[in-house]
Short mmCIF file of C-alpha atoms in Angstrom, two decimals:
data_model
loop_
_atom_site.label_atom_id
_atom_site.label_comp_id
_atom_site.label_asym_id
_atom_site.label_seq_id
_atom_site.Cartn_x
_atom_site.Cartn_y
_atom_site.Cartn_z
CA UNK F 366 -19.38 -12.61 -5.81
CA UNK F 367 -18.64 -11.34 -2.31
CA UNK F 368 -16.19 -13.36 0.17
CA UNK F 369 -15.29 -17.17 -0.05
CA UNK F 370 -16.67 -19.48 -2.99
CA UNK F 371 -16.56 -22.95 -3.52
CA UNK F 372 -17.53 -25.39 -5.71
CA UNK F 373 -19.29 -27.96 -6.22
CA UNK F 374 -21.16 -27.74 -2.84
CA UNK F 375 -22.00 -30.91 -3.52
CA UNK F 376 -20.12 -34.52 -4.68
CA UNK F 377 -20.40 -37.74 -5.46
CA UNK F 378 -17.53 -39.70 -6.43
CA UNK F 379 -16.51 -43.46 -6.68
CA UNK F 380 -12.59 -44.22 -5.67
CA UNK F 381 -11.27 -44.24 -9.20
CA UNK F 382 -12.57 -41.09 -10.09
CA UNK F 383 -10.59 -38.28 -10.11
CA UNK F 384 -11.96 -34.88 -9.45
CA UNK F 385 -11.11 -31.17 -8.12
CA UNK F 386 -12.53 -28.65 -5.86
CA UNK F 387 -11.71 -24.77 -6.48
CA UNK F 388 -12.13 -22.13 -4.00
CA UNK F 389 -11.89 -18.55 -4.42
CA UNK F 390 -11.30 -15.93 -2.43
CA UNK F 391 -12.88 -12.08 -3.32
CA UNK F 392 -10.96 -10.59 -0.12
CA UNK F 393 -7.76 -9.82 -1.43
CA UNK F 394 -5.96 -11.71 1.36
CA UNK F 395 -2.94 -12.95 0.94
CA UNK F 396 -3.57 -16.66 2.50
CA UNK F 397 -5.65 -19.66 1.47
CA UNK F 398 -5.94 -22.99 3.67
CA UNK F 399 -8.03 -26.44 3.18
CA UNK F 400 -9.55 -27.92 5.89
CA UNK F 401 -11.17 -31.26 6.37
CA UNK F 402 -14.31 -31.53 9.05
CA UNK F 403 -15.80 -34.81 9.93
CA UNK F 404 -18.68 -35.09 12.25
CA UNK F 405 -17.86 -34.51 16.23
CA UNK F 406 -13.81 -33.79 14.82
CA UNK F 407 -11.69 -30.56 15.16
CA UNK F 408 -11.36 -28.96 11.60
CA UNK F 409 -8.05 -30.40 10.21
CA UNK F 410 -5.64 -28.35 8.44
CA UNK F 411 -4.85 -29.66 5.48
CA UNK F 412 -2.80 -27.40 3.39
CA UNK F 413 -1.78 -23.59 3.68
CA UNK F 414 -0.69 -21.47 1.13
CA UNK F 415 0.40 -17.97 2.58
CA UNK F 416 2.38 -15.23 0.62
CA UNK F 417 2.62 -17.93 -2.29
CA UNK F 418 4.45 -20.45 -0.29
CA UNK F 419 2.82 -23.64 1.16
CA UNK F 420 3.18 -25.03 4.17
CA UNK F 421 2.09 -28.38 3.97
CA UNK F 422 0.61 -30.91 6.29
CA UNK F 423 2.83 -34.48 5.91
CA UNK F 424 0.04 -36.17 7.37
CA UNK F 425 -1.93 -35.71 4.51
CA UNK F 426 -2.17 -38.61 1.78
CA UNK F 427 -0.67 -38.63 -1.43
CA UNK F 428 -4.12 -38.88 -3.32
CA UNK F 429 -5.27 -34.83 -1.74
CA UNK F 430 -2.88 -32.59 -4.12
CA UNK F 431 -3.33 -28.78 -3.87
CA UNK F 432 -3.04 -26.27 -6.56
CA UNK F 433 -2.63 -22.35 -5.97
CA UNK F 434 -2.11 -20.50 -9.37
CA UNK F 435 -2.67 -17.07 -7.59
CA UNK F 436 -3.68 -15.57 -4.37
CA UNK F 437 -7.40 -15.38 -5.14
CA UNK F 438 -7.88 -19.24 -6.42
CA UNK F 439 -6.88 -22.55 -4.18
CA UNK F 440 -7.98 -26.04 -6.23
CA UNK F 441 -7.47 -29.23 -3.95
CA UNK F 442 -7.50 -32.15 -6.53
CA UNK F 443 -8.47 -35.97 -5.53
CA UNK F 444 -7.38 -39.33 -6.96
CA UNK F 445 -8.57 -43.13 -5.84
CA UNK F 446 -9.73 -41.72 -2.64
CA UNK F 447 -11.54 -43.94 0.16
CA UNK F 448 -14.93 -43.83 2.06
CA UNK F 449 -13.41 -42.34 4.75
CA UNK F 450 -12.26 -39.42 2.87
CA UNK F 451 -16.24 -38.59 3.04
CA UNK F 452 -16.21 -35.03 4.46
CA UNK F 453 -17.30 -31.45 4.70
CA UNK F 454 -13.87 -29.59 2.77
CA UNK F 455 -13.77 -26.15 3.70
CA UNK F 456 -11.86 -23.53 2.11
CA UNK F 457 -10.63 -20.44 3.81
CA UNK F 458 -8.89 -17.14 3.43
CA UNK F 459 -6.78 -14.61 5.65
CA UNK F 460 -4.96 -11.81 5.35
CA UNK F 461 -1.47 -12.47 7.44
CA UNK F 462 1.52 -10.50 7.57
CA UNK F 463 3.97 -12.82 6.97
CA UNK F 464 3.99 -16.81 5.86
CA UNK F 465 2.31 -18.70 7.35
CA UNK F 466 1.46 -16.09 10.13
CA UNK F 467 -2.15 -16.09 11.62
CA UNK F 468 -3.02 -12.55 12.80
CA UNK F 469 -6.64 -12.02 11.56
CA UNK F 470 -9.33 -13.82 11.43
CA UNK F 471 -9.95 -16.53 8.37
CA UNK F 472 -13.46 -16.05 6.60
CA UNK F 473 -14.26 -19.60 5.26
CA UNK F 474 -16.22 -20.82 1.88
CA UNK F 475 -19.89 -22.77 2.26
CA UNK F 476 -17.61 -25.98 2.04
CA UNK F 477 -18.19 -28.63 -0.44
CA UNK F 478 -19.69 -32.14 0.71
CA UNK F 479 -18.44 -34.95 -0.64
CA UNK F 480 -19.24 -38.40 -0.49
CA UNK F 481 -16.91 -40.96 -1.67
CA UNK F 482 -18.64 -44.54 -2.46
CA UNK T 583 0.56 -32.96 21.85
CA UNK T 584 -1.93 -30.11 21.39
CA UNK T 585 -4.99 -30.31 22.90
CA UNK T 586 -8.57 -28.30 23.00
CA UNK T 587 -11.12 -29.01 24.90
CA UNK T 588 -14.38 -27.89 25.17
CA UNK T 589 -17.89 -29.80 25.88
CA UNK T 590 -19.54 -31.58 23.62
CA UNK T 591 -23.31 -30.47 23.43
CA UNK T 592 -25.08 -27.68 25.72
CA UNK T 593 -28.20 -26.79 26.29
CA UNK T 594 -29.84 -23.95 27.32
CA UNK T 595 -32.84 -21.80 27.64
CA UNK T 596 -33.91 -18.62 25.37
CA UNK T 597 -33.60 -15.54 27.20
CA UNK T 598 -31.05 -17.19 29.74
CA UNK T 599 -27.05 -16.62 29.73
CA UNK T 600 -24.54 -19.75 28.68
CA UNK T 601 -20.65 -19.75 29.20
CA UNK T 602 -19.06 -22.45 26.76
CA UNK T 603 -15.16 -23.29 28.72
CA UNK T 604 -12.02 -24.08 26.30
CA UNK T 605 -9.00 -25.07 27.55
CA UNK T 606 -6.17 -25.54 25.40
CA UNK T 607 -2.34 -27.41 25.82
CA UNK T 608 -0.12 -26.05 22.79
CA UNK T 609 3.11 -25.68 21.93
CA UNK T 610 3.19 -21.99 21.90
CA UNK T 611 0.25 -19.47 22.35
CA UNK T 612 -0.44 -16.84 19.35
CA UNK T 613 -4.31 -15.67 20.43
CA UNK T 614 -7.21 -17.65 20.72
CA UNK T 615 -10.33 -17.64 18.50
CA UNK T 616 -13.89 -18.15 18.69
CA UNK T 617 -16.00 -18.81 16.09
CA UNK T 618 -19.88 -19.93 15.38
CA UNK T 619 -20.84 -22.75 13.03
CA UNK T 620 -24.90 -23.31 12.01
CA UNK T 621 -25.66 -26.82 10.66
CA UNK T 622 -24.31 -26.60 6.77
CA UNK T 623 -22.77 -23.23 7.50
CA UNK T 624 -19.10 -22.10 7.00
CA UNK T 625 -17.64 -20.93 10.38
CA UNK T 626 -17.74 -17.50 11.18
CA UNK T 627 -15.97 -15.40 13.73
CA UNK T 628 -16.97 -14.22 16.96
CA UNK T 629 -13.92 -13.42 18.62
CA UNK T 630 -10.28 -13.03 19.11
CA UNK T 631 -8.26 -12.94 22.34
CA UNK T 632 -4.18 -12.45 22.93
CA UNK T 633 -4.22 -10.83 25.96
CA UNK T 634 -5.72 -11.84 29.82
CA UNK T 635 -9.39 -10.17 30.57
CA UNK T 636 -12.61 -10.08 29.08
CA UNK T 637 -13.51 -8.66 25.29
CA UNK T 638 -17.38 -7.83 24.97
CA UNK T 639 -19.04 -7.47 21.64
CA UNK T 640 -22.65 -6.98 22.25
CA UNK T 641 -24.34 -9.92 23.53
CA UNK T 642 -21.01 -12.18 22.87
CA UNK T 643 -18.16 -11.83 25.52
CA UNK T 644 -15.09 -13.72 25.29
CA UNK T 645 -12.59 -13.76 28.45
CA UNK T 646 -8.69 -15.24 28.23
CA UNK T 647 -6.57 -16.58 30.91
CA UNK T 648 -3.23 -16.96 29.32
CA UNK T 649 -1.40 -18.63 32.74
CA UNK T 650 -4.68 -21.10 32.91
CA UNK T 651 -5.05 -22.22 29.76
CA UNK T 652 -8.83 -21.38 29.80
CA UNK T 653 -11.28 -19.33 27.58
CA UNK T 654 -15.13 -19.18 27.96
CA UNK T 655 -17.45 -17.60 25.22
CA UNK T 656 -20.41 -16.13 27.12
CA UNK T 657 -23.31 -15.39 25.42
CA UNK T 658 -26.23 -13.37 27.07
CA UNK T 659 -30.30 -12.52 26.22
CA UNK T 660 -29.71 -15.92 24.39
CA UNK T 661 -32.32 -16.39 20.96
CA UNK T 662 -32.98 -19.20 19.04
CA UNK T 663 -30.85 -18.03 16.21
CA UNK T 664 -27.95 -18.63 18.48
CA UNK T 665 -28.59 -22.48 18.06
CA UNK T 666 -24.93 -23.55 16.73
CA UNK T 667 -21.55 -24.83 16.95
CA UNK T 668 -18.92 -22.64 18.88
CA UNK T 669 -15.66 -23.58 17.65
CA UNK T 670 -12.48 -22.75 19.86
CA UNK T 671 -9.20 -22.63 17.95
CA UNK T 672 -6.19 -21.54 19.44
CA UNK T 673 -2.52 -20.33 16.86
CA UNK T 674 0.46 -21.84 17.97
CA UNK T 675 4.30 -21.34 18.01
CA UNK T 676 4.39 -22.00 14.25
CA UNK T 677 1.43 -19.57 13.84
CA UNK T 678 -1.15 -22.45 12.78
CA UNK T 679 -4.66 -22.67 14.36
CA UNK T 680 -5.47 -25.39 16.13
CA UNK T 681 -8.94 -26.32 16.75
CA UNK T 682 -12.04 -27.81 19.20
CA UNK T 683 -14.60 -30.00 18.34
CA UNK T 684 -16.53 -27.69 18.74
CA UNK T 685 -19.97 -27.12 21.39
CA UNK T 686 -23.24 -28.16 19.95
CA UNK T 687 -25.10 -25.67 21.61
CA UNK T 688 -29.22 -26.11 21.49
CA UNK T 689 -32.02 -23.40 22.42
CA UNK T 690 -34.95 -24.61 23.69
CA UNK T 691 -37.72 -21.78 23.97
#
């Protein structure tokens, strides 16, 4: 594997389920984010984990929990989420020199799809 | 609040030259991006500017005006393969990168 990964690329959920996405990075970069892109909207940062610390978002709900056991892996975790949660989640890596600095570029996973019903 | 703007859609012809504008309102300026997004495609970068004047990487150009608050992505001997998204995204004080909409950009042959 070469560069971002995520999976599922696809998924289907109903609002009780609970589920998780993973992403992982093959870059060695030191910096993982989440993003959230609806149709016609600016990506949303969601969470950032740089040099092991995260930075967090407040304005994102309860029911999105992210998980970073290392540098390479990122899981964002969802609970009773709502229709409107439907989205394109992308993952993405960097390699900064300090946290929560952006000085390079961020290479970004396929994204997973999901649909919430 | 922070702001980017850029157009919504464009459209242009193959062969011709487009400039996509971005203008930005942050707290705090740390380089501006550009990147290019194909329908069910991750983004992927184009460019990076910090400094005033023009960067050009092949048919891609990107030009900064710090003092303005403007960018424009240029993009010359255009193909169809260059029908995508152009995503502006700009870091700010606290080093996070805020982004565009994004420009739907369409080639029509």
């Amino acid at each position: 594997e070469t560069g971002v990964t995520q999976t599922p690329r696809h998924l289907v959920m109903g609002m009780t389920n609970k589920k998780s996405l993973k992403c992982e990075q093959h870059l060695g970069h030191n910096a993982m984010y989440w993003y959230k892109q609806s149709a016609k909207k600016p990506l949303e940062l969601m969470f950032v984990y740089s040099l092991e610390e995260r930075v967090e978002n407040n304005s994102v709900p309860s029911r999105f929990s992210p998980e970073c056991p290392n540098s390479s892996h990122l899981f964002l975790h969802l609970h009773t989420l709502q229709p409107e949660d439907s989205a394109l989640y992308l993952c993405a890596s960097s390699q900064d020199g300090a946290s929560g600095r952006v000085y390079n570029e961020q290479f970004f996973g396929p994204g997973t799809r999901l649909t919430v019903l | 609040g922070q702001n980017i703007d850029q157009p919504t859609e464009m459209t242009a012809t193959e062969g011709a030259i487009v400039q996509i504008n971005c203008t930005y309102q942050t707290s705090g300026f740390n380089g501006l991006f550009w990147y290019q997004q194909h329908a069910g495609e991750a983004p992927t970068f184009l460019s990076y500017n910090v400094l005033d004047g023009l960067e050009e990487k092949g048919r891609f150009s990107s030009f900064l005006s710090r003092s303005k608050g403007y960018s424009y992505l240029l993009l010359k001997e255009l193909q169809m393969k260059d029908s995508a998204s152009y995503l502006c995204a700009v870091g700010d004080s606290n080093y996070q990168l805020i982004w565009g909409a994004g420009t739907k950009l369409i080639i029509k042959p």
